[in-house]
Amino acid sequence: NIFGKPNAGKSTLLNALLGEKLAITSPKVQTTRHRILGILNRAEVQIIFSDTPGIIKPEYKLHEKMMQVVKFALEDADVALFLMDATDSPEKNRELFSSLKVKSSKILVINKTDLVSREKLQEINRLFQEQKLEPIIEVSALKNENIEALIEKIITLLPQCPPYYPEDMLTEKPVRFFVGELIREKIFNLYHKEIPYHTTVLVTQFEEKNTLTKIAADIIVQRETQKGIILGEKGKAIKELGSLARLDIENFIGRKVFLELHVKVRDRWRDKDIFLKEYGYN
Ligand code: GDP
Ligand code: MG
């Protein structure tokens, strides 16, 4: 299981480990809201990776749900990967990691090595080695550097047991979940300020027709003004959102897609259990 502060690169790392784009990523914090499993199958080995939301202090109910996801993941991991951004403060990360209660084996993974000097990496290494905490592996998730070494290290720490999942399985969530996530990713990349944080996506239709897949999704916002921003002038913004999302979804499912998007206002959905449940935040 992969843990760390927001923006450490957890989702990027999951994708690098799997060699597939499963988890959405963005330069903004708190892009990931769910736990996402990715299953790596090799001869004699199955590793079930899980990406989790970045660890934060909850400010609203959606945050609380996100931190429950982290807590649950901390409890059931065989190996915990503590991921830190090499450009971030090593002291703060050390503090965070030592506050997490895990009984499993741990690996400290230093990410974004492409952004820092050798000296900086040595400094981080020294700080963590003093405590003899755990093995340290340096990677660049984005550039796919040293990922194989990390996988090999993980394998040495895994228990011997029969595979949990069939060997052709990549993940456990349904395709429609990932479709919703890809749309959400585009919202994180296209809109600013509070918009991505006040928005969620619900896929309402997923139908395989002869030559294409018909998909409809609701984009849920908290206020009428936000609906206007999502739509943009003369619907320009949502049109761009739709075409970027459609391309990614087509890539993901390997079929042509007809995508229909509707924007709906649900007053303070992030604070209401009934909406959180409807939108898949259990
Ligand atoms: P998460 O919040 O921990 O899941 O972080 P993301 O995986 O969404 O990544 C946050 C940002 O960091 C994105 O813009 C990524 O492209 C970027 N990023 C992730 N890994 C690396 C890396 O190894 N090098 C660089 N330069 N950027 C990275
Ligand atoms: Mg993430």
PDB file of C-alpha atoms and ligand atoms in Angstrom:
ATOM      1  CA  ASN A   1       0.000   0.000   0.000  1.00  0.00           C
ATOM      2  CA  ILE A   2       1.241   3.424  -0.928  1.00  0.00           C
ATOM      3  CA  PHE A   3       0.985   6.231   1.624  1.00  0.00           C
ATOM      4  CA  GLY A   4       2.211   9.783   1.761  1.00  0.00           C
ATOM      5  CA  LYS A   5       1.395  13.452   1.775  1.00  0.00           C
ATOM      6  CA  PRO A   6      -0.761  14.935  -0.982  1.00  0.00           C
ATOM      7  CA  ASN A   7       1.148  15.325  -4.248  1.00  0.00           C
ATOM      8  CA  ALA A   8       3.996  12.973  -3.314  1.00  0.00           C
ATOM      9  CA  GLY A   9       3.283  11.117  -6.539  1.00  0.00           C
ATOM     10  CA  LYS A  10       1.408   8.105  -5.143  1.00  0.00           C
ATOM     11  CA  SER A  11      -0.926   7.735  -8.101  1.00  0.00           C
ATOM     12  CA  THR A  12       1.889   8.263 -10.590  1.00  0.00           C
ATOM     13  CA  LEU A  13       3.852   5.555  -8.768  1.00  0.00           C
ATOM     14  CA  LEU A  14       0.945   3.114  -8.899  1.00  0.00           C
ATOM     15  CA  ASN A  15       0.745   3.589 -12.650  1.00  0.00           C
ATOM     16  CA  ALA A  16       4.513   3.147 -13.018  1.00  0.00           C
ATOM     17  CA  LEU A  17       4.465  -0.052 -10.965  1.00  0.00           C
ATOM     18  CA  LEU A  18       1.695  -1.497 -13.110  1.00  0.00           C
ATOM     19  CA  GLY A  19       2.824  -0.098 -16.440  1.00  0.00           C
ATOM     20  CA  GLU A  20      -0.792   0.998 -16.984  1.00  0.00           C
ATOM     21  CA  LYS A  21      -2.642   4.200 -16.317  1.00  0.00           C
ATOM     22  CA  LEU A  22      -5.128   3.252 -13.658  1.00  0.00           C
ATOM     23  CA  ALA A  23      -4.969   6.071 -11.140  1.00  0.00           C
ATOM     24  CA  ILE A  24      -5.607   9.658 -12.145  1.00  0.00           C
ATOM     25  CA  THR A  25      -2.978  12.286 -11.352  1.00  0.00           C
ATOM     26  CA  SER A  26      -2.743  16.051 -11.341  1.00  0.00           C
ATOM     27  CA  PRO A  27      -0.459  18.817 -10.108  1.00  0.00           C
ATOM     28  CA  LYS A  28      -3.178  19.763  -7.595  1.00  0.00           C
ATOM     29  CA  VAL A  29      -3.414  18.157  -4.161  1.00  0.00           C
ATOM     30  CA  GLN A  30      -6.167  15.701  -3.178  1.00  0.00           C
ATOM     31  CA  THR A  31      -6.891  14.379  -6.615  1.00  0.00           C
ATOM     32  CA  THR A  32      -7.304  10.829  -5.304  1.00  0.00           C
ATOM     33  CA  ARG A  33     -10.405  10.213  -3.204  1.00  0.00           C
ATOM     34  CA  HIS A  34     -10.699   6.431  -3.225  1.00  0.00           C
ATOM     35  CA  ARG A  35      -8.507   3.485  -2.592  1.00  0.00           C
ATOM     36  CA  ILE A  36      -7.507   2.049  -5.930  1.00  0.00           C
ATOM     37  CA  LEU A  37      -6.183  -1.473  -6.268  1.00  0.00           C
ATOM     38  CA  GLY A  38      -3.815  -2.416  -9.049  1.00  0.00           C
ATOM     39  CA  ILE A  39      -2.784  -6.030  -9.464  1.00  0.00           C
ATOM     40  CA  LEU A  40       0.658  -6.921 -10.831  1.00  0.00           C
ATOM     41  CA  ASN A  41       0.927 -10.499 -12.059  1.00  0.00           C
ATOM     42  CA  ARG A  42       4.234 -12.162 -12.810  1.00  0.00           C
ATOM     43  CA  ALA A  43       5.428 -15.751 -12.828  1.00  0.00           C
ATOM     44  CA  GLU A  44       5.067 -16.982  -9.233  1.00  0.00           C
ATOM     45  CA  VAL A  45       4.246 -13.527  -7.900  1.00  0.00           C
ATOM     46  CA  GLN A  46       1.140 -11.434  -7.487  1.00  0.00           C
ATOM     47  CA  ILE A  47       1.431  -8.005  -5.900  1.00  0.00           C
ATOM     48  CA  ILE A  48      -1.712  -6.103  -5.041  1.00  0.00           C
ATOM     49  CA  PHE A  49      -0.854  -2.431  -4.899  1.00  0.00           C
ATOM     50  CA  SER A  50      -3.153   0.123  -3.420  1.00  0.00           C
ATOM     51  CA  ASP A  51      -3.093   3.849  -3.983  1.00  0.00           C
ATOM     52  CA  THR A  52      -4.636   5.965  -1.240  1.00  0.00           C
ATOM     53  CA  PRO A  53      -5.605   9.617  -0.766  1.00  0.00           C
ATOM     54  CA  GLY A  54      -2.831  11.855   0.606  1.00  0.00           C
ATOM     55  CA  ILE A  55      -2.785  12.162   4.376  1.00  0.00           C
ATOM     56  CA  ILE A  56      -4.392  15.396   5.572  1.00  0.00           C
ATOM     57  CA  LYS A  57      -6.345  16.839   8.466  1.00  0.00           C
ATOM     58  CA  PRO A  58     -10.045  16.471   7.559  1.00  0.00           C
ATOM     59  CA  GLU A  59     -11.941  19.711   6.953  1.00  0.00           C
ATOM     60  CA  TYR A  60     -15.238  18.346   5.730  1.00  0.00           C
ATOM     61  CA  LYS A  61     -17.060  15.061   5.616  1.00  0.00           C
ATOM     62  CA  LEU A  62     -15.611  13.971   2.270  1.00  0.00           C
ATOM     63  CA  HIS A  63     -12.160  14.404   3.830  1.00  0.00           C
ATOM     64  CA  GLU A  64     -13.181  12.231   6.759  1.00  0.00           C
ATOM     65  CA  LYS A  65     -14.207   9.477   4.364  1.00  0.00           C
ATOM     66  CA  MET A  66     -10.885   9.840   2.548  1.00  0.00           C
ATOM     67  CA  MET A  67      -8.911   9.461   5.786  1.00  0.00           C
ATOM     68  CA  GLN A  68     -10.927   6.381   6.747  1.00  0.00           C
ATOM     69  CA  VAL A  69      -9.732   4.890   3.468  1.00  0.00           C
ATOM     70  CA  VAL A  70      -6.136   5.572   4.532  1.00  0.00           C
ATOM     71  CA  LYS A  71      -6.652   4.147   8.010  1.00  0.00           C
ATOM     72  CA  PHE A  72      -8.150   0.960   6.639  1.00  0.00           C
ATOM     73  CA  ALA A  73      -5.316   0.591   4.142  1.00  0.00           C
ATOM     74  CA  LEU A  74      -2.715   1.068   6.895  1.00  0.00           C
ATOM     75  CA  GLU A  75      -4.197  -1.811   8.810  1.00  0.00           C
ATOM     76  CA  ASP A  76      -4.291  -4.399   6.073  1.00  0.00           C
ATOM     77  CA  ALA A  77      -1.003  -3.955   4.227  1.00  0.00           C
ATOM     78  CA  ASP A  78       1.749  -6.589   4.128  1.00  0.00           C
ATOM     79  CA  VAL A  79       4.178  -3.895   3.054  1.00  0.00           C
ATOM     80  CA  ALA A  80       3.689  -0.172   3.525  1.00  0.00           C
ATOM     81  CA  LEU A  81       5.382   2.110   1.014  1.00  0.00           C
ATOM     82  CA  PHE A  82       5.930   5.516   2.587  1.00  0.00           C
ATOM     83  CA  LEU A  83       6.340   7.819  -0.340  1.00  0.00           C
ATOM     84  CA  MET A  84       7.884  11.250  -0.064  1.00  0.00           C
ATOM     85  CA  ASP A  85       8.513  13.974  -2.573  1.00  0.00           C
ATOM     86  CA  ALA A  86      12.280  14.611  -2.638  1.00  0.00           C
ATOM     87  CA  THR A  87      11.629  18.340  -2.960  1.00  0.00           C
ATOM     88  CA  ASP A  88       9.508  18.346   0.207  1.00  0.00           C
ATOM     89  CA  SER A  89      10.795  18.775   3.779  1.00  0.00           C
ATOM     90  CA  PRO A  90      12.333  15.464   4.950  1.00  0.00           C
ATOM     91  CA  GLU A  91      11.721  16.354   8.603  1.00  0.00           C
ATOM     92  CA  LYS A  92       7.992  16.843   8.073  1.00  0.00           C
ATOM     93  CA  ASN A  93       7.766  13.551   6.233  1.00  0.00           C
ATOM     94  CA  ARG A  94       9.697  11.745   8.924  1.00  0.00           C
ATOM     95  CA  GLU A  95       7.335  13.137  11.503  1.00  0.00           C
ATOM     96  CA  LEU A  96       4.305  12.016   9.528  1.00  0.00           C
ATOM     97  CA  PHE A  97       5.653   8.528   8.869  1.00  0.00           C
ATOM     98  CA  SER A  98       6.618   7.893  12.470  1.00  0.00           C
ATOM     99  CA  SER A  99       3.125   8.946  13.568  1.00  0.00           C
ATOM    100  CA  LEU A 100       1.500   6.249  11.409  1.00  0.00           C
ATOM    101  CA  LYS A 101       0.843   3.013  13.164  1.00  0.00           C
ATOM    102  CA  VAL A 102       1.719   0.055  10.972  1.00  0.00           C
ATOM    103  CA  LYS A 103       2.742  -3.417  12.003  1.00  0.00           C
ATOM    104  CA  SER A 104       3.795  -4.483   8.527  1.00  0.00           C
ATOM    105  CA  SER A 105       7.176  -4.123   6.823  1.00  0.00           C
ATOM    106  CA  LYS A 106       7.948  -0.641   5.565  1.00  0.00           C
ATOM    107  CA  ILE A 107       9.901   0.815   2.711  1.00  0.00           C
ATOM    108  CA  LEU A 108      10.710   4.480   2.450  1.00  0.00           C
ATOM    109  CA  VAL A 109      10.413   5.517  -1.168  1.00  0.00           C
ATOM    110  CA  ILE A 110      11.907   8.833  -2.172  1.00  0.00           C
ATOM    111  CA  ASN A 111      10.175  10.039  -5.333  1.00  0.00           C
ATOM    112  CA  LYS A 112      10.881  12.769  -7.888  1.00  0.00           C
ATOM    113  CA  THR A 113      14.624  12.110  -7.898  1.00  0.00           C
ATOM    114  CA  ASP A 114      14.652  13.784 -11.294  1.00  0.00           C
ATOM    115  CA  LEU A 115      14.045  17.127  -9.579  1.00  0.00           C
ATOM    116  CA  VAL A 116      16.817  17.180  -6.956  1.00  0.00           C
ATOM    117  CA  SER A 117      20.603  16.999  -6.708  1.00  0.00           C
ATOM    118  CA  ARG A 118      22.688  14.050  -5.450  1.00  0.00           C
ATOM    119  CA  GLU A 119      23.526  16.101  -2.366  1.00  0.00           C
ATOM    120  CA  LYS A 120      19.882  16.624  -1.508  1.00  0.00           C
ATOM    121  CA  LEU A 121      19.210  12.890  -1.833  1.00  0.00           C
ATOM    122  CA  GLN A 122      22.149  12.097   0.436  1.00  0.00           C
ATOM    123  CA  GLU A 123      20.833  14.536   3.002  1.00  0.00           C
ATOM    124  CA  ILE A 124      17.416  12.835   3.008  1.00  0.00           C
ATOM    125  CA  ASN A 125      19.049   9.418   3.227  1.00  0.00           C
ATOM    126  CA  ARG A 126      21.142  10.466   6.203  1.00  0.00           C
ATOM    127  CA  LEU A 127      18.150  11.810   8.062  1.00  0.00           C
ATOM    128  CA  PHE A 128      16.203   8.573   7.718  1.00  0.00           C
ATOM    129  CA  GLN A 129      19.176   6.243   8.176  1.00  0.00           C
ATOM    130  CA  GLU A 130      19.909   7.745  11.583  1.00  0.00           C
ATOM    131  CA  GLN A 131      16.715   6.134  12.750  1.00  0.00           C
ATOM    132  CA  LYS A 132      17.412   2.831  11.012  1.00  0.00           C
ATOM    133  CA  LEU A 133      13.771   2.951  10.090  1.00  0.00           C
ATOM    134  CA  GLU A 134      13.416   0.989   6.925  1.00  0.00           C
ATOM    135  CA  PRO A 135      15.019   0.262   3.586  1.00  0.00           C
ATOM    136  CA  ILE A 136      15.174   3.313   1.360  1.00  0.00           C
ATOM    137  CA  ILE A 137      14.613   3.249  -2.385  1.00  0.00           C
ATOM    138  CA  GLU A 138      14.909   6.265  -4.643  1.00  0.00           C
ATOM    139  CA  VAL A 139      12.683   6.457  -7.703  1.00  0.00           C
ATOM    140  CA  SER A 140      11.265   8.765 -10.283  1.00  0.00           C
ATOM    141  CA  ALA A 141       7.705   7.584 -10.841  1.00  0.00           C
ATOM    142  CA  LEU A 142       7.210  10.027 -13.673  1.00  0.00           C
ATOM    143  CA  LYS A 143      10.392   9.021 -15.526  1.00  0.00           C
ATOM    144  CA  ASN A 144      10.003   5.349 -14.641  1.00  0.00           C
ATOM    145  CA  GLU A 145      13.378   5.215 -12.929  1.00  0.00           C
ATOM    146  CA  ASN A 146      14.339   2.475 -10.463  1.00  0.00           C
ATOM    147  CA  ILE A 147      10.803   1.076 -10.411  1.00  0.00           C
ATOM    148  CA  GLU A 148      12.053  -2.465 -11.036  1.00  0.00           C
ATOM    149  CA  ALA A 149      14.374  -2.268  -8.014  1.00  0.00           C
ATOM    150  CA  LEU A 150      11.405  -1.243  -5.890  1.00  0.00           C
ATOM    151  CA  ILE A 151       9.325  -4.173  -7.140  1.00  0.00           C
ATOM    152  CA  GLU A 152      12.160  -6.579  -6.333  1.00  0.00           C
ATOM    153  CA  LYS A 153      12.531  -5.161  -2.839  1.00  0.00           C
ATOM    154  CA  ILE A 154       8.785  -5.523  -2.245  1.00  0.00           C
ATOM    155  CA  ILE A 155       8.859  -9.156  -3.394  1.00  0.00           C
ATOM    156  CA  THR A 156      11.460 -10.008  -0.748  1.00  0.00           C
ATOM    157  CA  LEU A 157       9.092  -8.714   1.943  1.00  0.00           C
ATOM    158  CA  LEU A 158       5.883 -10.418   0.821  1.00  0.00           C
ATOM    159  CA  PRO A 159       4.434 -13.444   2.594  1.00  0.00           C
ATOM    160  CA  GLN A 160       4.094 -16.765   0.768  1.00  0.00           C
ATOM    161  CA  CYS A 161       0.495 -17.464  -0.087  1.00  0.00           C
ATOM    162  CA  PRO A 162      -1.747 -18.414  -2.999  1.00  0.00           C
ATOM    163  CA  PRO A 163      -2.861 -15.538  -5.285  1.00  0.00           C
ATOM    164  CA  TYR A 164      -5.876 -13.542  -4.103  1.00  0.00           C
ATOM    165  CA  TYR A 165      -7.071 -12.608  -7.577  1.00  0.00           C
ATOM    166  CA  PRO A 166      -7.228 -14.336 -10.966  1.00  0.00           C
ATOM    167  CA  GLU A 167      -3.995 -13.852 -12.897  1.00  0.00           C
ATOM    168  CA  ASP A 168      -5.546 -11.818 -15.707  1.00  0.00           C
ATOM    169  CA  MET A 169      -7.085  -9.253 -13.401  1.00  0.00           C
ATOM    170  CA  LEU A 170      -5.705  -5.689 -13.291  1.00  0.00           C
ATOM    171  CA  THR A 171      -8.059  -4.083 -10.782  1.00  0.00           C
ATOM    172  CA  GLU A 172     -11.221  -4.757  -8.809  1.00  0.00           C
ATOM    173  CA  LYS A 173     -13.306  -1.692  -9.550  1.00  0.00           C
ATOM    174  CA  PRO A 174     -15.685  -1.683 -12.524  1.00  0.00           C
ATOM    175  CA  VAL A 175     -14.883   0.123 -15.784  1.00  0.00           C
ATOM    176  CA  ARG A 176     -17.500   2.801 -15.064  1.00  0.00           C
ATOM    177  CA  PHE A 177     -15.605   3.832 -11.954  1.00  0.00           C
ATOM    178  CA  PHE A 178     -12.481   4.555 -14.021  1.00  0.00           C
ATOM    179  CA  VAL A 179     -14.561   6.388 -16.608  1.00  0.00           C
ATOM    180  CA  GLY A 180     -15.800   8.719 -13.858  1.00  0.00           C
ATOM    181  CA  GLU A 181     -12.237   9.144 -12.600  1.00  0.00           C
ATOM    182  CA  LEU A 182     -10.920  10.098 -16.040  1.00  0.00           C
ATOM    183  CA  ILE A 183     -13.566  12.805 -16.291  1.00  0.00           C
ATOM    184  CA  ARG A 184     -12.654  13.995 -12.795  1.00  0.00           C
ATOM    185  CA  GLU A 185      -8.991  14.110 -13.779  1.00  0.00           C
ATOM    186  CA  LYS A 186      -9.797  16.483 -16.643  1.00  0.00           C
ATOM    187  CA  ILE A 187     -11.734  18.686 -14.220  1.00  0.00           C
ATOM    188  CA  PHE A 188      -8.629  18.836 -11.988  1.00  0.00           C
ATOM    189  CA  ASN A 189      -6.519  19.772 -14.973  1.00  0.00           C
ATOM    190  CA  LEU A 190      -8.850  22.306 -16.623  1.00  0.00           C
ATOM    191  CA  TYR A 191     -10.517  24.228 -13.794  1.00  0.00           C
ATOM    192  CA  HIS A 192      -9.005  26.253 -10.997  1.00  0.00           C
ATOM    193  CA  LYS A 193      -9.430  27.280  -7.385  1.00  0.00           C
ATOM    194  CA  GLU A 194     -12.239  25.514  -5.566  1.00  0.00           C
ATOM    195  CA  ILE A 195     -13.913  24.008  -8.633  1.00  0.00           C
ATOM    196  CA  PRO A 196     -12.220  20.559  -8.673  1.00  0.00           C
ATOM    197  CA  TYR A 197     -12.744  20.216  -4.910  1.00  0.00           C
ATOM    198  CA  HIS A 198     -16.438  21.050  -5.097  1.00  0.00           C
ATOM    199  CA  THR A 199     -17.062  18.649  -7.949  1.00  0.00           C
ATOM    200  CA  THR A 200     -17.661  14.973  -8.385  1.00  0.00           C
ATOM    201  CA  VAL A 201     -18.700  12.778 -11.290  1.00  0.00           C
ATOM    202  CA  LEU A 202     -21.356  10.103 -11.471  1.00  0.00           C
ATOM    203  CA  VAL A 203     -21.526   7.843 -14.511  1.00  0.00           C
ATOM    204  CA  THR A 204     -25.215   7.267 -15.193  1.00  0.00           C
ATOM    205  CA  GLN A 205     -25.096   5.282 -18.420  1.00  0.00           C
ATOM    206  CA  PHE A 206     -22.576   2.867 -19.907  1.00  0.00           C
ATOM    207  CA  GLU A 207     -23.967   1.003 -22.865  1.00  0.00           C
ATOM    208  CA  GLU A 208     -22.081  -0.941 -25.482  1.00  0.00           C
ATOM    209  CA  LYS A 209     -23.651  -0.334 -28.878  1.00  0.00           C
ATOM    210  CA  ASN A 210     -22.567  -1.879 -32.178  1.00  0.00           C
ATOM    211  CA  THR A 211     -19.825   0.499 -33.160  1.00  0.00           C
ATOM    212  CA  LEU A 212     -19.320   2.528 -29.994  1.00  0.00           C
ATOM    213  CA  THR A 213     -19.952   2.788 -26.278  1.00  0.00           C
ATOM    214  CA  LYS A 214     -22.547   5.318 -25.158  1.00  0.00           C
ATOM    215  CA  ILE A 215     -21.603   6.954 -21.877  1.00  0.00           C
ATOM    216  CA  ALA A 216     -23.507   9.582 -19.917  1.00  0.00           C
ATOM    217  CA  ALA A 217     -22.237  11.233 -16.757  1.00  0.00           C
ATOM    218  CA  ASP A 218     -23.433  13.855 -14.302  1.00  0.00           C
ATOM    219  CA  ILE A 219     -20.969  16.456 -13.129  1.00  0.00           C
ATOM    220  CA  ILE A 220     -22.083  17.416  -9.641  1.00  0.00           C
ATOM    221  CA  VAL A 221     -21.240  20.829  -8.208  1.00  0.00           C
ATOM    222  CA  GLN A 222     -22.259  22.573  -5.006  1.00  0.00           C
ATOM    223  CA  ARG A 223     -23.516  25.909  -6.358  1.00  0.00           C
ATOM    224  CA  GLU A 224     -25.252  27.435  -9.367  1.00  0.00           C
ATOM    225  CA  THR A 225     -22.264  29.738 -10.041  1.00  0.00           C
ATOM    226  CA  GLN A 226     -20.010  26.690 -10.268  1.00  0.00           C
ATOM    227  CA  LYS A 227     -22.304  25.195 -12.862  1.00  0.00           C
ATOM    228  CA  GLY A 228     -21.737  28.296 -14.968  1.00  0.00           C
ATOM    229  CA  ILE A 229     -17.981  27.937 -14.629  1.00  0.00           C
ATOM    230  CA  ILE A 230     -18.040  24.267 -15.614  1.00  0.00           C
ATOM    231  CA  LEU A 231     -20.109  25.105 -18.700  1.00  0.00           C
ATOM    232  CA  GLY A 232     -18.039  28.150 -19.630  1.00  0.00           C
ATOM    233  CA  GLU A 233     -18.963  30.851 -22.079  1.00  0.00           C
ATOM    234  CA  LYS A 234     -21.290  29.394 -24.706  1.00  0.00           C
ATOM    235  CA  GLY A 235     -20.490  25.938 -23.330  1.00  0.00           C
ATOM    236  CA  LYS A 236     -16.901  26.187 -24.480  1.00  0.00           C
ATOM    237  CA  ALA A 237     -15.322  24.854 -21.287  1.00  0.00           C
ATOM    238  CA  ILE A 238     -17.467  21.754 -20.974  1.00  0.00           C
ATOM    239  CA  LYS A 239     -16.931  21.028 -24.642  1.00  0.00           C
ATOM    240  CA  GLU A 240     -13.193  20.940 -24.100  1.00  0.00           C
ATOM    241  CA  LEU A 241     -13.643  18.833 -20.983  1.00  0.00           C
ATOM    242  CA  GLY A 242     -15.819  16.410 -22.925  1.00  0.00           C
ATOM    243  CA  SER A 243     -13.444  15.966 -25.812  1.00  0.00           C
ATOM    244  CA  LEU A 244     -10.336  15.480 -23.640  1.00  0.00           C
ATOM    245  CA  ALA A 245     -12.179  13.001 -21.420  1.00  0.00           C
ATOM    246  CA  ARG A 246     -13.581  11.138 -24.413  1.00  0.00           C
ATOM    247  CA  LEU A 247     -10.126  10.571 -25.903  1.00  0.00           C
ATOM    248  CA  ASP A 248      -8.786   9.171 -22.624  1.00  0.00           C
ATOM    249  CA  ILE A 249     -11.815   6.960 -22.103  1.00  0.00           C
ATOM    250  CA  GLU A 250     -11.497   5.606 -25.647  1.00  0.00           C
ATOM    251  CA  ASN A 251      -7.888   4.765 -24.883  1.00  0.00           C
ATOM    252  CA  PHE A 252      -8.826   3.090 -21.638  1.00  0.00           C
ATOM    253  CA  ILE A 253     -11.636   0.885 -22.962  1.00  0.00           C
ATOM    254  CA  GLY A 254     -10.264   0.439 -26.478  1.00  0.00           C
ATOM    255  CA  ARG A 255     -13.501   1.450 -28.218  1.00  0.00           C
ATOM    256  CA  LYS A 256     -15.047   4.546 -29.747  1.00  0.00           C
ATOM    257  CA  VAL A 257     -17.088   6.511 -27.239  1.00  0.00           C
ATOM    258  CA  PHE A 258     -20.056   8.830 -27.417  1.00  0.00           C
ATOM    259  CA  LEU A 259     -19.899  10.931 -24.261  1.00  0.00           C
ATOM    260  CA  GLU A 260     -22.728  13.027 -22.878  1.00  0.00           C
ATOM    261  CA  LEU A 261     -22.137  15.291 -19.865  1.00  0.00           C
ATOM    262  CA  HIS A 262     -24.771  16.970 -17.662  1.00  0.00           C
ATOM    263  CA  VAL A 263     -24.025  19.449 -14.883  1.00  0.00           C
ATOM    264  CA  LYS A 264     -26.123  19.251 -11.723  1.00  0.00           C
ATOM    265  CA  VAL A 265     -26.170  21.343  -8.565  1.00  0.00           C
ATOM    266  CA  ARG A 266     -26.399  19.497  -5.254  1.00  0.00           C
ATOM    267  CA  ASP A 267     -26.188  21.922  -2.365  1.00  0.00           C
ATOM    268  CA  ARG A 268     -23.220  21.057  -0.094  1.00  0.00           C
ATOM    269  CA  TRP A 269     -23.004  17.467  -1.338  1.00  0.00           C
ATOM    270  CA  ARG A 270     -19.567  17.065   0.268  1.00  0.00           C
ATOM    271  CA  ASP A 271     -21.129  17.326   3.708  1.00  0.00           C
ATOM    272  CA  LYS A 272     -24.148  15.116   3.289  1.00  0.00           C
ATOM    273  CA  ASP A 273     -24.000  11.387   3.863  1.00  0.00           C
ATOM    274  CA  ILE A 274     -26.821  10.689   1.471  1.00  0.00           C
ATOM    275  CA  PHE A 275     -24.994  12.323  -1.471  1.00  0.00           C
ATOM    276  CA  LEU A 276     -21.585  10.953  -0.473  1.00  0.00           C
ATOM    277  CA  LYS A 277     -23.086   7.493  -0.553  1.00  0.00           C
ATOM    278  CA  GLU A 278     -24.805   8.027  -3.883  1.00  0.00           C
ATOM    279  CA  TYR A 279     -21.524   9.224  -5.415  1.00  0.00           C
ATOM    280  CA  GLY A 280     -19.560   6.224  -4.195  1.00  0.00           C
ATOM    281  CA  TYR A 281     -17.770   7.622  -1.129  1.00  0.00           C
ATOM    282  CA  ASN A 282     -18.712   4.981   1.402  1.00  0.00           C
TER     283      ASN A 282
HETATM  284  P1  GDP B   1      -0.524  11.984  -5.367  1.00  0.00           P
HETATM  285  O1  GDP B   1      -1.343  13.110  -4.850  1.00  0.00           O
HETATM  286  O2  GDP B   1       0.490  11.535  -4.350  1.00  0.00           O
HETATM  287  O3  GDP B   1      -1.318  10.841  -5.920  1.00  0.00           O
HETATM  288  O4  GDP B   1       0.342  12.622  -6.560  1.00  0.00           O
HETATM  289  P2  GDP B   1       0.158  12.456  -8.135  1.00  0.00           P
HETATM  290  O5  GDP B   1       0.571  11.082  -8.558  1.00  0.00           O
HETATM  291  O6  GDP B   1      -1.200  12.931  -8.549  1.00  0.00           O
HETATM  292  O7  GDP B   1       1.303  13.433  -8.631  1.00  0.00           O
HETATM  293  C1  GDP B   1       1.330  14.796  -8.250  1.00  0.00           C
HETATM  294  C2  GDP B   1       2.170  15.582  -9.248  1.00  0.00           C
HETATM  295  O8  GDP B   1       3.538  15.182  -9.147  1.00  0.00           O
HETATM  296  C3  GDP B   1       1.747  15.327 -10.692  1.00  0.00           C
HETATM  297  O9  GDP B   1       1.807  16.548 -11.385  1.00  0.00           O
HETATM  298  C4  GDP B   1       2.810  14.348 -11.192  1.00  0.00           C
HETATM  299  O10 GDP B   1       3.036  14.440 -12.586  1.00  0.00           O
HETATM  300  C5  GDP B   1       4.032  14.786 -10.418  1.00  0.00           C
HETATM  301  N1  GDP B   1       5.017  13.693 -10.240  1.00  0.00           N
HETATM  302  C6  GDP B   1       4.789  12.451  -9.746  1.00  0.00           C
HETATM  303  N2  GDP B   1       5.916  11.714  -9.732  1.00  0.00           N
HETATM  304  C7  GDP B   1       6.896  12.499 -10.222  1.00  0.00           C
HETATM  305  C8  GDP B   1       8.311  12.316 -10.475  1.00  0.00           C
HETATM  306  O11 GDP B   1       8.895  11.269 -10.249  1.00  0.00           O
HETATM  307  N3  GDP B   1       8.972  13.403 -10.993  1.00  0.00           N
HETATM  308  C9  GDP B   1       8.353  14.585 -11.259  1.00  0.00           C
HETATM  309  N4  GDP B   1       9.104  15.581 -11.771  1.00  0.00           N
HETATM  310  N5  GDP B   1       7.045  14.787 -11.046  1.00  0.00           N
HETATM  311  C10 GDP B   1       6.312  13.767 -10.540  1.00  0.00           C
HETATM  312 MG    MG B   2      -3.261  10.495  -5.983  1.00  0.00          MG
END
